[in-house]
PDB file of C-alpha atoms in Angstrom:
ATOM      1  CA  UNK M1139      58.999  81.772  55.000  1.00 74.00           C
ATOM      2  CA  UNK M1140      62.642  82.233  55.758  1.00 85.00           C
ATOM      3  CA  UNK M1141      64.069  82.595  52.383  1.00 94.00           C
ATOM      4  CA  UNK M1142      67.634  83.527  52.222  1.00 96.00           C
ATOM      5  CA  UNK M1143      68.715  86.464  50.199  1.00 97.00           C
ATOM      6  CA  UNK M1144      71.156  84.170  47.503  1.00 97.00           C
ATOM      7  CA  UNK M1145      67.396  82.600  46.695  1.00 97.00           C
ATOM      8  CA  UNK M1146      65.609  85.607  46.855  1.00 97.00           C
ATOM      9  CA  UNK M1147      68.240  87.087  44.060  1.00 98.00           C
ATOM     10  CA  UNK M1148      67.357  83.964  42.066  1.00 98.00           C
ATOM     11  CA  UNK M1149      63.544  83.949  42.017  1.00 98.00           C
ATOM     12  CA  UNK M1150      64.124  88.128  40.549  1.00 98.00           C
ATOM     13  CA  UNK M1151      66.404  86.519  38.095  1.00 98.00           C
ATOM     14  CA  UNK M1152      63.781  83.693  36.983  1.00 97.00           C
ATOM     15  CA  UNK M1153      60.770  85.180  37.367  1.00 97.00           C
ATOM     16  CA  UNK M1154      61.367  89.040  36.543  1.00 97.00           C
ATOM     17  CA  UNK M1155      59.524  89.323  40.184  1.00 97.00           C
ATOM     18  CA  UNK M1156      61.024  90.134  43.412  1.00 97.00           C
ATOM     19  CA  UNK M1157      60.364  88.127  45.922  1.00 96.00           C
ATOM     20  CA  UNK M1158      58.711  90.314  48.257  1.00 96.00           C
ATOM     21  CA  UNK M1159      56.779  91.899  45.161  1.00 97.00           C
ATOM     22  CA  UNK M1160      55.141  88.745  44.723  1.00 97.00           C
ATOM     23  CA  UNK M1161      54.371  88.416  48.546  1.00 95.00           C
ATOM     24  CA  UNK M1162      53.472  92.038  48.530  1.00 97.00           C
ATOM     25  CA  UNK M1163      50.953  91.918  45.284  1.00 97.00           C
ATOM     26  CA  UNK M1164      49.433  88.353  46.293  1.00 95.00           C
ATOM     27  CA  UNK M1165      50.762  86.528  43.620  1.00 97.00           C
ATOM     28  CA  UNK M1166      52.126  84.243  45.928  1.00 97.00           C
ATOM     29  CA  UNK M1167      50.643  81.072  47.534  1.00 96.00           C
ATOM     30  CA  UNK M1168      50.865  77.921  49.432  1.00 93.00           C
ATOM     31  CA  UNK M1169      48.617  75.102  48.034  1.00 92.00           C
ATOM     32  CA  UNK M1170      45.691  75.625  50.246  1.00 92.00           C
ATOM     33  CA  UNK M1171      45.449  79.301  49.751  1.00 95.00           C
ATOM     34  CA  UNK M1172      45.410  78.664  45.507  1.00 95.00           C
ATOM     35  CA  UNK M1173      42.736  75.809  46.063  1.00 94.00           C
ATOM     36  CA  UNK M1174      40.388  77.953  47.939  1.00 95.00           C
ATOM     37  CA  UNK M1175      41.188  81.688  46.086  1.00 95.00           C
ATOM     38  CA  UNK M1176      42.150  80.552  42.635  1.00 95.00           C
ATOM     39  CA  UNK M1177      41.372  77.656  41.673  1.00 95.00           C
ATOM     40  CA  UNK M1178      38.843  76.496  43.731  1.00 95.00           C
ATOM     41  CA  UNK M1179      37.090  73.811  41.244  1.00 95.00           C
ATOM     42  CA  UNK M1180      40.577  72.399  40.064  1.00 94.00           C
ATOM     43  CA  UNK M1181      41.489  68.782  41.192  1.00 93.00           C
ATOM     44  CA  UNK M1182      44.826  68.676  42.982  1.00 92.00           C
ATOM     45  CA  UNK M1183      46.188  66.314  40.019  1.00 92.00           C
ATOM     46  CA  UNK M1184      45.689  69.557  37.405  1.00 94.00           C
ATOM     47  CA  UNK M1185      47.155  71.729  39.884  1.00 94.00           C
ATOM     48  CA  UNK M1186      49.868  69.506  40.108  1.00 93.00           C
ATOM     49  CA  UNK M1187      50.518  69.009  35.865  1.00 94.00           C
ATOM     50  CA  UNK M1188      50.213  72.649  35.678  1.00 95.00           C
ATOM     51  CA  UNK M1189      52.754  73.405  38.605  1.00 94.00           C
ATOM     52  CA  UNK M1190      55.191  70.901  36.771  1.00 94.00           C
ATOM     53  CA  UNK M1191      54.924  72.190  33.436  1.00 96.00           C
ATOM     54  CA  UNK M1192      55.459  75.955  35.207  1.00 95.00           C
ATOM     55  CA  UNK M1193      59.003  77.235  35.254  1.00 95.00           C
ATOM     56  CA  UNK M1194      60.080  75.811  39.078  1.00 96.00           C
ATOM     57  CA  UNK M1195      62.899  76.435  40.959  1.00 97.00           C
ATOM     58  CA  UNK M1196      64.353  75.079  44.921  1.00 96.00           C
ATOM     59  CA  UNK M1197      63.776  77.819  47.525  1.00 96.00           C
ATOM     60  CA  UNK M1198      65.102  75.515  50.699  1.00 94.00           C
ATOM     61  CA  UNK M1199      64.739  71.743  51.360  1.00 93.00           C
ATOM     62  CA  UNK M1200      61.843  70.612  50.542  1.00 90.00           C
ATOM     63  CA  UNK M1201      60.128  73.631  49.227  1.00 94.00           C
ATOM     64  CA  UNK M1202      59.468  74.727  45.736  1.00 95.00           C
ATOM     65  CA  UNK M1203      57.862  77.516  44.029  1.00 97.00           C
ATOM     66  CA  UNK M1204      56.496  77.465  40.344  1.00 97.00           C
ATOM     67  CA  UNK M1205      55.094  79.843  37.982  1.00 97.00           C
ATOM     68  CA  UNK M1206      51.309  78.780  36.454  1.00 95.00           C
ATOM     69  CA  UNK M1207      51.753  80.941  33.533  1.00 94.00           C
ATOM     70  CA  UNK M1208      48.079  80.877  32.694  1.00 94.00           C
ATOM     71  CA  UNK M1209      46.539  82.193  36.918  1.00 95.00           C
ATOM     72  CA  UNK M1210      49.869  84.316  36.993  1.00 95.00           C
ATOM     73  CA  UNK M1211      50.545  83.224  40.220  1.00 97.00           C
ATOM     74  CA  UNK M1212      53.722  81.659  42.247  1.00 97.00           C
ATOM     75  CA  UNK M1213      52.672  78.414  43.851  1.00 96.00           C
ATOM     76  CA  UNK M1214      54.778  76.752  46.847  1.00 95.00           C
ATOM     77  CA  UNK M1215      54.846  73.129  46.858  1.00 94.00           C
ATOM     78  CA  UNK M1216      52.353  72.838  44.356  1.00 92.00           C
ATOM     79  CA  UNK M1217      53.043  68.673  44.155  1.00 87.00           C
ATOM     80  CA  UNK M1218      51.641  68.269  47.756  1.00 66.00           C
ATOM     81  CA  UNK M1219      48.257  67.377  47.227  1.00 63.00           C
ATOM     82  CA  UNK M1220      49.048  64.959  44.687  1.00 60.00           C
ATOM     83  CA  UNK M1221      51.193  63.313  47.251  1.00 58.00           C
ATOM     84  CA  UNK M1222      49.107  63.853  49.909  1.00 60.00           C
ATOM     85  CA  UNK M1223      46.080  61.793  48.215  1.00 62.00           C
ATOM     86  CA  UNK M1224      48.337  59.023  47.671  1.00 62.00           C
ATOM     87  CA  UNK M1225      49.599  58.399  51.109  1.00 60.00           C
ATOM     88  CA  UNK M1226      46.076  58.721  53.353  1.00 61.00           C
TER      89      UNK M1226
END
């Protein structure tokens, strides 16, 4: 992901992370690497309440990364299954 430094600065400030830290340590993931590493039994709909209710911020358009405080991971676009259900 090409995240720009300005956003970079702001995830360290938010999270108390760095951004490569998190890419480093694998505390970082896109939807489909949480469902089948983390949270493999978890419907899309909890991953979604728990993404929202995470502290989130706006990396670029259209992609967003929150904290799930309880897995103590960084999820991008954590919404997208939710959405995805609901339009096929």
């Amino acid at each position: 992901l090409a995240i720009t430094p300005e956003k970079k600065a702001e995830f360290k400030d938010k999270y108390g992370k760095g951004w490569e830290e998190a890419v480093a340590d694998s505390s970082l993931f896109n939807l489909a690497q949480l469902q089948a590493k983390v949270v493999p039994d978890m419907s899309v709909a909890d991953i979604e309440t728990k993404w929202r209710a995470g502290t989130t911020m706006k990396l670029a358009p259209g992609l967003y990364v929150s904290k799930m405080e309880e897995e103590k991971v960084f999820v991008i676009n954590g919404f997208y299954g939710s959405m995805r259900e609901k339009f096929t």
